[in-house]
Coordinates of C-alpha atoms and ligand atoms in Angstrom, one line a residue:
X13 CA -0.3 -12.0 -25.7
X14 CA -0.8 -8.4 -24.9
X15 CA 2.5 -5.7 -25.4
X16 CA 4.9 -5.5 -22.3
X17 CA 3.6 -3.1 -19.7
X18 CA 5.8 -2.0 -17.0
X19 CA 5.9 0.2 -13.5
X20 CA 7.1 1.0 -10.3
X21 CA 4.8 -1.2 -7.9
X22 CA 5.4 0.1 -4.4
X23 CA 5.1 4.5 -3.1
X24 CA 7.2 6.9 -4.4
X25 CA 9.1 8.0 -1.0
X26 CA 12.3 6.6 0.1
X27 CA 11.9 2.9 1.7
X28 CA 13.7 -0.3 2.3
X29 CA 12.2 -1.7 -0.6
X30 CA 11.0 -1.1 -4.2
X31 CA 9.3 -3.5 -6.9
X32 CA 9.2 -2.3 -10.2
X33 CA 6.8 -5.1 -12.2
X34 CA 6.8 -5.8 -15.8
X35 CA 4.7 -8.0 -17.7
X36 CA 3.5 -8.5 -20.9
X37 CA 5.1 -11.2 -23.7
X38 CA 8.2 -10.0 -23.6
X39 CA 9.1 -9.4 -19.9
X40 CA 11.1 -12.0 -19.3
X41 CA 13.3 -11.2 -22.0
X42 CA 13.3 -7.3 -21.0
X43 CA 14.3 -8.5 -17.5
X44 CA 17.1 -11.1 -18.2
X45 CA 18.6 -8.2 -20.1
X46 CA 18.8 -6.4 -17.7
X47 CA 19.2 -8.6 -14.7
X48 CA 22.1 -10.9 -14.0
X49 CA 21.6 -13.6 -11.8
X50 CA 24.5 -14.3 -9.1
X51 CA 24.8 -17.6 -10.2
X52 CA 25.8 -16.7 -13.7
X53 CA 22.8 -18.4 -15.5
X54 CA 20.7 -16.0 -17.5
X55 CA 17.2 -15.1 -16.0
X56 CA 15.2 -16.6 -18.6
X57 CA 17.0 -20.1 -17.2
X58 CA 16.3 -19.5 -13.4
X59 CA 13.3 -21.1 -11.8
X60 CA 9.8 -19.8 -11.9
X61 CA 8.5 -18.3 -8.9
X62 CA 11.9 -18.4 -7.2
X63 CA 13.6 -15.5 -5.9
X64 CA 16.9 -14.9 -7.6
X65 CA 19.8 -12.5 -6.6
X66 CA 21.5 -10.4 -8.8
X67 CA 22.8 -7.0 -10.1
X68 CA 20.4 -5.2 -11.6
X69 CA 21.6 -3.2 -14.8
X70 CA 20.7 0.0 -16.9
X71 CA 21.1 -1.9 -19.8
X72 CA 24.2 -0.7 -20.7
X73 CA 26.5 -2.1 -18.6
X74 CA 26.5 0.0 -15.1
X75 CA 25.0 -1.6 -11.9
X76 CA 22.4 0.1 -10.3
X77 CA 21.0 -2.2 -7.1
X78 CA 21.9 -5.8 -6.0
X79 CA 18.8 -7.1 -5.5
X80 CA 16.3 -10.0 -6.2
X81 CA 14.2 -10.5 -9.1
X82 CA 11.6 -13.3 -9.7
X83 CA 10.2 -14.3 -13.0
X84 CA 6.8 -16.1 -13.6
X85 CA 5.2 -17.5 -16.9
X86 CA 1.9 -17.1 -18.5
X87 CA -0.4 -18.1 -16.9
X88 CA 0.9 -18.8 -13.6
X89 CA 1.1 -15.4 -12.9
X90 CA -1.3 -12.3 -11.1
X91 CA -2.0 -11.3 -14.6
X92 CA -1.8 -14.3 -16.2
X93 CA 0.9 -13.4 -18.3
X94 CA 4.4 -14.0 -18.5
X95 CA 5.8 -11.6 -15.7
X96 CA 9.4 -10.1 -14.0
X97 CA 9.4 -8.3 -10.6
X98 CA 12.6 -6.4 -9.2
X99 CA 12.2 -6.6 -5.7
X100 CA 15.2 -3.3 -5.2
X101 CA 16.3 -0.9 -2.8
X102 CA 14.1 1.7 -2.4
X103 CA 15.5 4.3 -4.2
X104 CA 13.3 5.9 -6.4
X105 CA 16.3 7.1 -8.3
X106 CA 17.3 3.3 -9.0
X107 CA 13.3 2.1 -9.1
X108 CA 13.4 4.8 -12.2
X109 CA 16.5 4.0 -13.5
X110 CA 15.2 0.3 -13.8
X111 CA 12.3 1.5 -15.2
X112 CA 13.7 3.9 -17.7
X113 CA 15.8 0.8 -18.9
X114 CA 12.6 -1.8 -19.6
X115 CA 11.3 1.6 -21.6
X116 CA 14.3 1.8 -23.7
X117 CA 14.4 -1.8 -24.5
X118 CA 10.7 -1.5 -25.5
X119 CA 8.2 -2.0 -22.5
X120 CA 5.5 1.0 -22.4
X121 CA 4.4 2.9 -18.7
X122 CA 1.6 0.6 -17.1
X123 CA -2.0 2.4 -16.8
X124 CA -3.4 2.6 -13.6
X125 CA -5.1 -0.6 -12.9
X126 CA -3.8 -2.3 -15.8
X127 CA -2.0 -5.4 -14.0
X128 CA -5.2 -6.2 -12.4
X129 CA -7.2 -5.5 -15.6
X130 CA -5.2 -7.7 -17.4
X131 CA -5.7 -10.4 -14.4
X132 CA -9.5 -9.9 -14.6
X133 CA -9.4 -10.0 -18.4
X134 CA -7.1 -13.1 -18.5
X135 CA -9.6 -15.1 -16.3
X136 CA -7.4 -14.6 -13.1
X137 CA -9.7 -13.2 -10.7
X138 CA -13.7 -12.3 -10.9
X139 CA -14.2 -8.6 -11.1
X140 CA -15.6 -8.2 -7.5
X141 CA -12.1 -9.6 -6.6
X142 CA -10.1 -7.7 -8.8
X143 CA -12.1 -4.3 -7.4
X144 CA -11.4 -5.5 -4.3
X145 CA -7.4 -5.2 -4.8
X146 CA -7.9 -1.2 -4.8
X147 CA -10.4 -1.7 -1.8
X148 CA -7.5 -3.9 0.1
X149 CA -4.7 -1.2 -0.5
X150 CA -7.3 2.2 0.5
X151 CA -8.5 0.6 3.2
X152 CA -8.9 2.9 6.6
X153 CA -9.6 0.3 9.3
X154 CA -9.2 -3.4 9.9
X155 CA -12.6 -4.0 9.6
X156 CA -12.8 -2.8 5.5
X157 CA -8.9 -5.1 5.2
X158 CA -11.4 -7.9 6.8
X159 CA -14.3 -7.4 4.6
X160 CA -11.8 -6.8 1.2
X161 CA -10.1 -9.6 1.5
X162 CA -13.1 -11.9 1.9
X163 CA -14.1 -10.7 -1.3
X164 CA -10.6 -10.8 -2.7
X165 CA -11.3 -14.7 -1.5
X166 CA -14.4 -14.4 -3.9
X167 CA -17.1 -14.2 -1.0
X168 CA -19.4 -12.1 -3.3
X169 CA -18.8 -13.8 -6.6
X170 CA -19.6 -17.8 -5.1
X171 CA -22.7 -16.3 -3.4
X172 CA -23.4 -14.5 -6.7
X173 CA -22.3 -17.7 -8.7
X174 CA -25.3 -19.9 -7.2
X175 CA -27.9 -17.5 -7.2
X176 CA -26.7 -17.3 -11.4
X177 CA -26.8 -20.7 -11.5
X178 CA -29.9 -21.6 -10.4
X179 CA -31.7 -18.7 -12.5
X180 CA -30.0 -20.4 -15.5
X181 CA -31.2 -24.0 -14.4
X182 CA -34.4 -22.4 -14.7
X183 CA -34.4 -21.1 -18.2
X184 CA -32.6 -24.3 -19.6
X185 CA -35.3 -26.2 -17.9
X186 CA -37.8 -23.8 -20.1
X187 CA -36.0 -23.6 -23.4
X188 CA -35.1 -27.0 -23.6
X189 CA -38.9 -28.2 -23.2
X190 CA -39.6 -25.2 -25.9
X191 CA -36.7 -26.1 -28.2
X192 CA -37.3 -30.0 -28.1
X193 CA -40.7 -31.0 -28.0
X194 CA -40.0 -34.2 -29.2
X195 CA -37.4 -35.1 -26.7
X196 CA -38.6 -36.8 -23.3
X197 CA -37.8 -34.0 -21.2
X198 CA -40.0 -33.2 -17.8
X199 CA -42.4 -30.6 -18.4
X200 CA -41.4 -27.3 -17.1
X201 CA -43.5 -26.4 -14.1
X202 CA -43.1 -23.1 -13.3
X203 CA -44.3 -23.5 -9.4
X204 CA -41.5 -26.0 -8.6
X205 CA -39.1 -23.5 -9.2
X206 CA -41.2 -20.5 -7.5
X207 CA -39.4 -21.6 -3.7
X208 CA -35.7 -21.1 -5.6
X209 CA -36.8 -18.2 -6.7
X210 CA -38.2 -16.6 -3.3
X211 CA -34.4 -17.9 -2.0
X212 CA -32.9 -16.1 -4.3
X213 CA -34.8 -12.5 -3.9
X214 CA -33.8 -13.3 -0.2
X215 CA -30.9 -13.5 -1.1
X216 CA -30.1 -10.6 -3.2
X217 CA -32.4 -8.6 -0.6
X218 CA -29.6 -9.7 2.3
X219 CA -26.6 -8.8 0.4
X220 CA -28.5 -5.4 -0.3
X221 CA -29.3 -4.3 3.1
X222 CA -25.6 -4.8 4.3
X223 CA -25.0 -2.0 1.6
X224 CA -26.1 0.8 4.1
X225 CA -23.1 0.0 6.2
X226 CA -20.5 -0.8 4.0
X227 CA -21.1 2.5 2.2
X228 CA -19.6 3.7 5.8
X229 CA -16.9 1.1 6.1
X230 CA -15.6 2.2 2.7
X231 CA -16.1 6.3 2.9
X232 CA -16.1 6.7 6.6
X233 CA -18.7 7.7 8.9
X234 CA -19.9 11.8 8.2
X235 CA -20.3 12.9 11.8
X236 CA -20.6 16.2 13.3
X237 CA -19.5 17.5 16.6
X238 CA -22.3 19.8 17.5
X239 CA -23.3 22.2 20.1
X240 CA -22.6 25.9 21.5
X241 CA -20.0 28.4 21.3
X242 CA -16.9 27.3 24.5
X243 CA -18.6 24.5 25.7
X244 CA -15.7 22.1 24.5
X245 CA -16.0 20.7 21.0
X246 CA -12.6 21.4 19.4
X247 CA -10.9 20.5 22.6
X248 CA -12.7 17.6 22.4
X249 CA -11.8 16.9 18.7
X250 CA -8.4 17.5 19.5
X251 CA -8.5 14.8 22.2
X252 CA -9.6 12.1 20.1
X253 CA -7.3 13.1 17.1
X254 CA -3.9 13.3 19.8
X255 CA -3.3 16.5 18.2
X256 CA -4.1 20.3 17.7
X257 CA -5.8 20.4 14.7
X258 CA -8.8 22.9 15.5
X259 CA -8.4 26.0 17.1
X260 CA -9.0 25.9 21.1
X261 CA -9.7 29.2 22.2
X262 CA -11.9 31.1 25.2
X263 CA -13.3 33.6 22.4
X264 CA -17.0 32.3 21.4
X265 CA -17.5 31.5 17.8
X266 CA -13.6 31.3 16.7
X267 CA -13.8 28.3 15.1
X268 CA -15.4 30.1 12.2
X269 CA -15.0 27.4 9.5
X270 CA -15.9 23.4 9.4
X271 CA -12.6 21.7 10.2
X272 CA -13.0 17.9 8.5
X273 CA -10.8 15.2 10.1
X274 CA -10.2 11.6 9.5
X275 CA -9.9 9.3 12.8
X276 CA -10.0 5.4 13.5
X277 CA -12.7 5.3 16.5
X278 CA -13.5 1.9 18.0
X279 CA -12.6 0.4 14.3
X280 CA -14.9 2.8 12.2
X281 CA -13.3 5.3 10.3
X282 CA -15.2 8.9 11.7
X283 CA -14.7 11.9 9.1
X284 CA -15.7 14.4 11.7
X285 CA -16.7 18.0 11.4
X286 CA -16.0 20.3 13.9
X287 CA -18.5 22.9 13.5
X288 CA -19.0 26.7 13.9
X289 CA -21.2 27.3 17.2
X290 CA -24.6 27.2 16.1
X291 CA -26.2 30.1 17.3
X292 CA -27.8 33.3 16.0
X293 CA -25.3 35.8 15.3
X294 CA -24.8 38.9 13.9
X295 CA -21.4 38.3 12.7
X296 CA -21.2 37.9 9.0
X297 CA -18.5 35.6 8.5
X298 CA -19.4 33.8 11.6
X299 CA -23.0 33.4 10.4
X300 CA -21.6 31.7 6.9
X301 CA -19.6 29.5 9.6
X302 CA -23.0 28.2 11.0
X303 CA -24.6 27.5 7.8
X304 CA -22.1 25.7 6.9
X305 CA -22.5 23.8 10.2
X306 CA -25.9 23.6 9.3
X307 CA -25.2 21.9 5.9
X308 CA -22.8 19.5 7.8
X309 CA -25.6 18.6 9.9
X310 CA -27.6 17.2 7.6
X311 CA -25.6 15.3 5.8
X312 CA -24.4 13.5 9.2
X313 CA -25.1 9.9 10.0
X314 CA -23.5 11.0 13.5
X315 CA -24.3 13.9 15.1
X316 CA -21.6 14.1 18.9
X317 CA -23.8 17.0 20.5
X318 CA -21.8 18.8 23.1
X319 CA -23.2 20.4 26.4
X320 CA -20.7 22.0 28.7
X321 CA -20.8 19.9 32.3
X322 CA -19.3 22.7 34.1
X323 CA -22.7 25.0 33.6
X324 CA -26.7 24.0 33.9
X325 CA -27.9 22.7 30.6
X326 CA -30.1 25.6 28.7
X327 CA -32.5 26.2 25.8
X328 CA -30.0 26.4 23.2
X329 CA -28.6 23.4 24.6
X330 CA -31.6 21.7 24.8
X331 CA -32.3 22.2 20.8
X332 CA -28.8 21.3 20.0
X333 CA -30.0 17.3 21.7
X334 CA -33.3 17.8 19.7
X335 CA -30.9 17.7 16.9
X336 CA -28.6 15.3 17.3
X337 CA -32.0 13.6 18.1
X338 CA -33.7 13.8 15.2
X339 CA -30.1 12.1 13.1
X340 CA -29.6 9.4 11.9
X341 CA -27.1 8.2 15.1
X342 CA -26.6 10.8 18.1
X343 CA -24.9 10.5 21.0
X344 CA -24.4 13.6 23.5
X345 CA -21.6 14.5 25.6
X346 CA -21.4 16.4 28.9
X347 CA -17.8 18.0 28.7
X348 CA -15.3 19.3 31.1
X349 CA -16.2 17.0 33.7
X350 CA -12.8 18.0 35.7
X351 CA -14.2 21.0 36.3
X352 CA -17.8 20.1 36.9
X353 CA -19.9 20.8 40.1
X354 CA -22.8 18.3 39.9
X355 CA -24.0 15.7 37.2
X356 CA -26.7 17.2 35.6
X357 CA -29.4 15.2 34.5
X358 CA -30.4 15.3 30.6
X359 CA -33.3 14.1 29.4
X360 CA -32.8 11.9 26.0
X361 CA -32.9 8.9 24.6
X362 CA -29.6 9.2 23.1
X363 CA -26.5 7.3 24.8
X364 CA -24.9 10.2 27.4
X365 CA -21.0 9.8 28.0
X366 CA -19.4 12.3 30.1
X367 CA -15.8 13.5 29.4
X368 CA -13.5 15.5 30.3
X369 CA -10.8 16.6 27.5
X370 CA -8.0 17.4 29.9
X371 CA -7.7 14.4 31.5
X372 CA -9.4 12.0 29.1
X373 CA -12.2 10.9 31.1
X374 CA -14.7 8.9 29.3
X375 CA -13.1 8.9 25.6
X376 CA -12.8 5.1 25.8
X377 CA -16.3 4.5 26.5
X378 CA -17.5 7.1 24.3
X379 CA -15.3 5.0 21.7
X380 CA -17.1 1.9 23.2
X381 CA -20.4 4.3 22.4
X382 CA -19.8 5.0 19.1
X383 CA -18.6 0.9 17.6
X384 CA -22.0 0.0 19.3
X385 CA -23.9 2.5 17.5
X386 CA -22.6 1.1 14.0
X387 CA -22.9 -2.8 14.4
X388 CA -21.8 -4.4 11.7
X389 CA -24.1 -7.1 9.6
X390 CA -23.7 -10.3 11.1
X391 CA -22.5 -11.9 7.8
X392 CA -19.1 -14.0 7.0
X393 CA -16.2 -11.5 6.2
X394 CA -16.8 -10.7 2.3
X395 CA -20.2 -9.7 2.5
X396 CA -20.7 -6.8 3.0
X397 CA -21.2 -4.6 -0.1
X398 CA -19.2 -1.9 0.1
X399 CA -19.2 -0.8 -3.4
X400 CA -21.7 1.3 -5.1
X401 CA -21.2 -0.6 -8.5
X402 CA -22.6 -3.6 -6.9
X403 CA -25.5 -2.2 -5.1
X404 CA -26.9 -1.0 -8.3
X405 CA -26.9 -4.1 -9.6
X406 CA -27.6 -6.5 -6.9
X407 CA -30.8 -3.9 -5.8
X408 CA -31.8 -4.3 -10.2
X409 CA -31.5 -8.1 -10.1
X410 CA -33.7 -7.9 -6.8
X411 CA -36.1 -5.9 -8.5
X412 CA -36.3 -8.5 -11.7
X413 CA -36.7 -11.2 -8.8
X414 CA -39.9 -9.2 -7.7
X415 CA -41.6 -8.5 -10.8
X416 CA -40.8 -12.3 -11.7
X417 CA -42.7 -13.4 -8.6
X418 CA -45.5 -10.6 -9.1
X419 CA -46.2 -12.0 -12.7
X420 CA -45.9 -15.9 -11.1
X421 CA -48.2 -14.5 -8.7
X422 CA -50.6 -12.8 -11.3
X423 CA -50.9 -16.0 -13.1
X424 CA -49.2 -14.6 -16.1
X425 CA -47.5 -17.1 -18.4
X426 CA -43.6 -19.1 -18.1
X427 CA -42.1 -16.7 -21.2
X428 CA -42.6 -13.6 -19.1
X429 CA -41.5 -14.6 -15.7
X430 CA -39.0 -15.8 -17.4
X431 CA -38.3 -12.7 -19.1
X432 CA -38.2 -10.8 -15.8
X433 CA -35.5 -13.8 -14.7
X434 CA -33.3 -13.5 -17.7
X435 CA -33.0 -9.9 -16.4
X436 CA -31.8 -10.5 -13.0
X437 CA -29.2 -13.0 -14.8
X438 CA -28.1 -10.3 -16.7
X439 CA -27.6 -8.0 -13.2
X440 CA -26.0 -10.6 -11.7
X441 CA -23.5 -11.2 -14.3
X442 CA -22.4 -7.1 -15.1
X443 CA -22.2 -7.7 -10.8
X444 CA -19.8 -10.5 -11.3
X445 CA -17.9 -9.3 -14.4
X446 CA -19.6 -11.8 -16.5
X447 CA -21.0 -9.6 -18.5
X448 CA -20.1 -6.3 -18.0
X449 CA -19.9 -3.9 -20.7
X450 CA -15.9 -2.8 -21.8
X451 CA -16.5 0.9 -21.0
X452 CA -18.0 0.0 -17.7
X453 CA -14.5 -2.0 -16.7
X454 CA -11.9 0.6 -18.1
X455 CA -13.7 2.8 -15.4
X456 CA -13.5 0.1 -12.7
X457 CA -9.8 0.1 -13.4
X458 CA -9.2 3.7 -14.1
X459 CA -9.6 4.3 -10.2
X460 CA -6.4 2.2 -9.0
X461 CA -3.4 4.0 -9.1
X462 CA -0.1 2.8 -11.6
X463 CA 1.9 0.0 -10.8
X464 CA -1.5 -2.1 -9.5
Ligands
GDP501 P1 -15.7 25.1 21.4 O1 -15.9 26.5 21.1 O2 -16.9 24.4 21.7 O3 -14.9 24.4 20.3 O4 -14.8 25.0 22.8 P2 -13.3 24.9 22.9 O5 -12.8 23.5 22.7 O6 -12.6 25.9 22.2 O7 -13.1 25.1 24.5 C1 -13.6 26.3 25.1 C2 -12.9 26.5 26.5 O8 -13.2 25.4 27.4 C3 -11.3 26.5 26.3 O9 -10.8 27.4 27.2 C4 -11.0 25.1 26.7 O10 -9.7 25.0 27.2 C5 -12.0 24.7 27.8 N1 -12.2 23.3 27.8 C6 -12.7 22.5 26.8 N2 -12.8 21.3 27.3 C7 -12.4 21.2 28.6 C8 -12.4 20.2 29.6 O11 -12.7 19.0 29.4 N3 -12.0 20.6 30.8 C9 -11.6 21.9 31.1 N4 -11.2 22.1 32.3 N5 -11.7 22.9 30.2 C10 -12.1 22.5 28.9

């Protein structure tokens, strides 16, 4: 068994409570010495998986929290290794102390990620599950808790599982008949198994093309408020945040800089730019504003345009829809609707919501607006791919699939169809941890932070 790893589990601000987690082959031991159950018994005595209470010790005889500790052995454990967890206080004086002492009595500081990797490692979870522990604890919306904890579940890795299993029915089917003439296997016959193969290139193609929005689901949606100088886009902004974050003033072209802020909008996690006006200018520092907006612009996958409702719609205003037209999503607002004369009529395609920022007409339906722009894939919770990791290799193991079927196709022989095959196996499996290379998980775990 691996050395004794040990670290404080939960935040480092003050809260009601605090794990610190060891675990390793001598953790138990480490923890009875320093815990001392209620009941008198040592630790290493108590049940498994049981809550115990106790004082919790520095080792050298002062009391530093009553609390609870539970012990569990390998391998019924999240790492699969034998494992103590002080559930404290949360002090992070006395969640130091506690660790300080498991140090002195010969534990080492955790890595980050190193109680999952050592879960992955030890067989306890697939590595799509064990990624999808850091996706569970960063996640910005329900809908990305939804989707992480289907693939915590395994959603990706059983789908993955028969699409592996299948491809490797196919090349024992081969090699045996190769390997053992003499045997009375069935000849292989490479057109029985051409319909499981189109299934699985659907397959793979399926999980794929959820990849486009799960990219959002896991970085948030780029989208841009747009639009001219005054016509209402940071009052806007600050209406959907609830706060003053940009500045709201009557002076055109103030808001000089792109302001970037998160916000949960009808369950999609928007990371919206409020932009300079865009407009020509001769203004230096307010013309590196709007390049800047420009450059915002086209990396958006939303673009809000912004019209003012209290004044006729103009040229300017007219480009500024063309824009948010030609993105990827648009939608275009007509603001300041408390203070506006007539409903002026704009001609686009794009969804129109009329607001007003003072009184909050229209934000929920613009909400409403944007969740129906960005449907989700109609797929169990799971799977979606919302890692990058995984589209690389699901999209490589679709392209084996193809060139499999182009050579079936082609007429070519078994051995290089099969070749093409073995290939996609081999995607499959660095997808599913089966055979991913070492370097390629130490940088899987090095994103989670210490104590996962
Ligand atoms: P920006 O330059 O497009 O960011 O515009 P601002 O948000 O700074 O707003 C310009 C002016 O319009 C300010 O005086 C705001 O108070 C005013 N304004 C913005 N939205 C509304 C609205 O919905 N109703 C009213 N009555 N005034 C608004």
């Amino acid at each position: 068994m691996s050395d004794t790893i040990a670290a404080i589990a939960t935040g480092s601000t003050v809260s009601a409570i605090g794990i610190v987690r060891v675990s390793g082959e001598n953790a138990i031991e480490y923890a009875s010495r320093l815990f001392l159950p209620n009941s008198g018994r040592s630790l290493a005595d108590c049940e498994e998986r049981k809550l115990v209470y106790g004082k919790l010790t520095d080792g050298r005889g002062d009391v530093l929290d009553l609390c609870l500790c539970v012990i569990s052995r390998a391998p019924y454990s999240y790492t699969g290794e034998n494992t103590a967890e002080f559930q404290c206080h949360g002090s992070p004086v006395v969640l130091r102390a506690a660790l300080d002492a498991l140090f002195a009595l010969g534990a080492r500081q955790a890595l980050p990620g190193e109680f999952t990797k050592r879960a992955f490692l030890n067989g306890k979870m697939e590595l799509t599950a064990a990624e999808a522990v850091a996706d569970i604890i960063d996640a910005e919306t329900a809908e990305s808790v939804k989707n992480a904890a289907g693939q915590l579940s395994g959603a990706i890795d059983a789908k993955l599982t028969g699409f592996y299993s299948d491809l490797a029915d196919i090349s024992s089917h081969y090699h045996a008949v190769l390997d053992y003439p003499d045997e009375d296997i069935e000849p292989f016959v490479l057109e029985d198994y051409l319909g499981r193969m189109k299934r699985i290139a659907a397959g793979l193609s399926d999980l794929l093309s959820t990849f486009e929005r799960g990219k959002l689901m896991r970085a948030g949606i780029p989208a841009v408020i747009a639009g001219k100088p005054n016509v209402g886009k940071s009052s806007l902004m600050n209406a959907l945040l609830g706060y003053d974050r940009a500045i709201v003033t009557r002076i055109p072209g103030t808001t000089r800089d792109t302001i970037e802020e998160k916000l949960v909008i009808g369950g999609l996690c928007l990371r919206l730019t409020d932009t300079a006006g865009i407009r020509e200018t001769e203004d230096i520092v307010e013309s590196m504003g709007v390049e800047r907006s420009r450059k915002a612009l086209e990396g958006a996958s939303l673009v809000i345009a912004v019209i003012d409702g209290s004044a006729e719609p103009d040229a300017e205003d007219r480009e500024i829809i063309r824009t948010a037209e030609k993105a990827g999503k648009g939608i275009v607002i007509v603001s300041k609707q408390d203070i506006s004369e007539r409903d002026w009529e704009i001609d686009t395609p794009l969804p129109v919501v009329r607001v007003s920022s003072v009184t909050g007409q229209g934000l929920d339906e613009l909400e409403r607006t944007i969740g129906e722009l960005f449907p989700l894939p109609d797929v169990p919770a799971g799977e979606i791919l919302t890692n990058a990791r995984h589209a690389d290799a699901a999209g490589r193991a679709l392209d084996y699939m193809n060139a499999a079927m182009d050579a079936a196709a082609a007429g070519r022989t078994p051995d290089i169809v099969l070749t093409e095959t073995e290939g996609a196996m081999q995607a499959i499996g660095e997808l599913s941890g089966r055979t991913v290379r070492e370097d390629v998980t130490d940088r899987i775990f090095e994103r989670f932070c210490v104590g996962k």
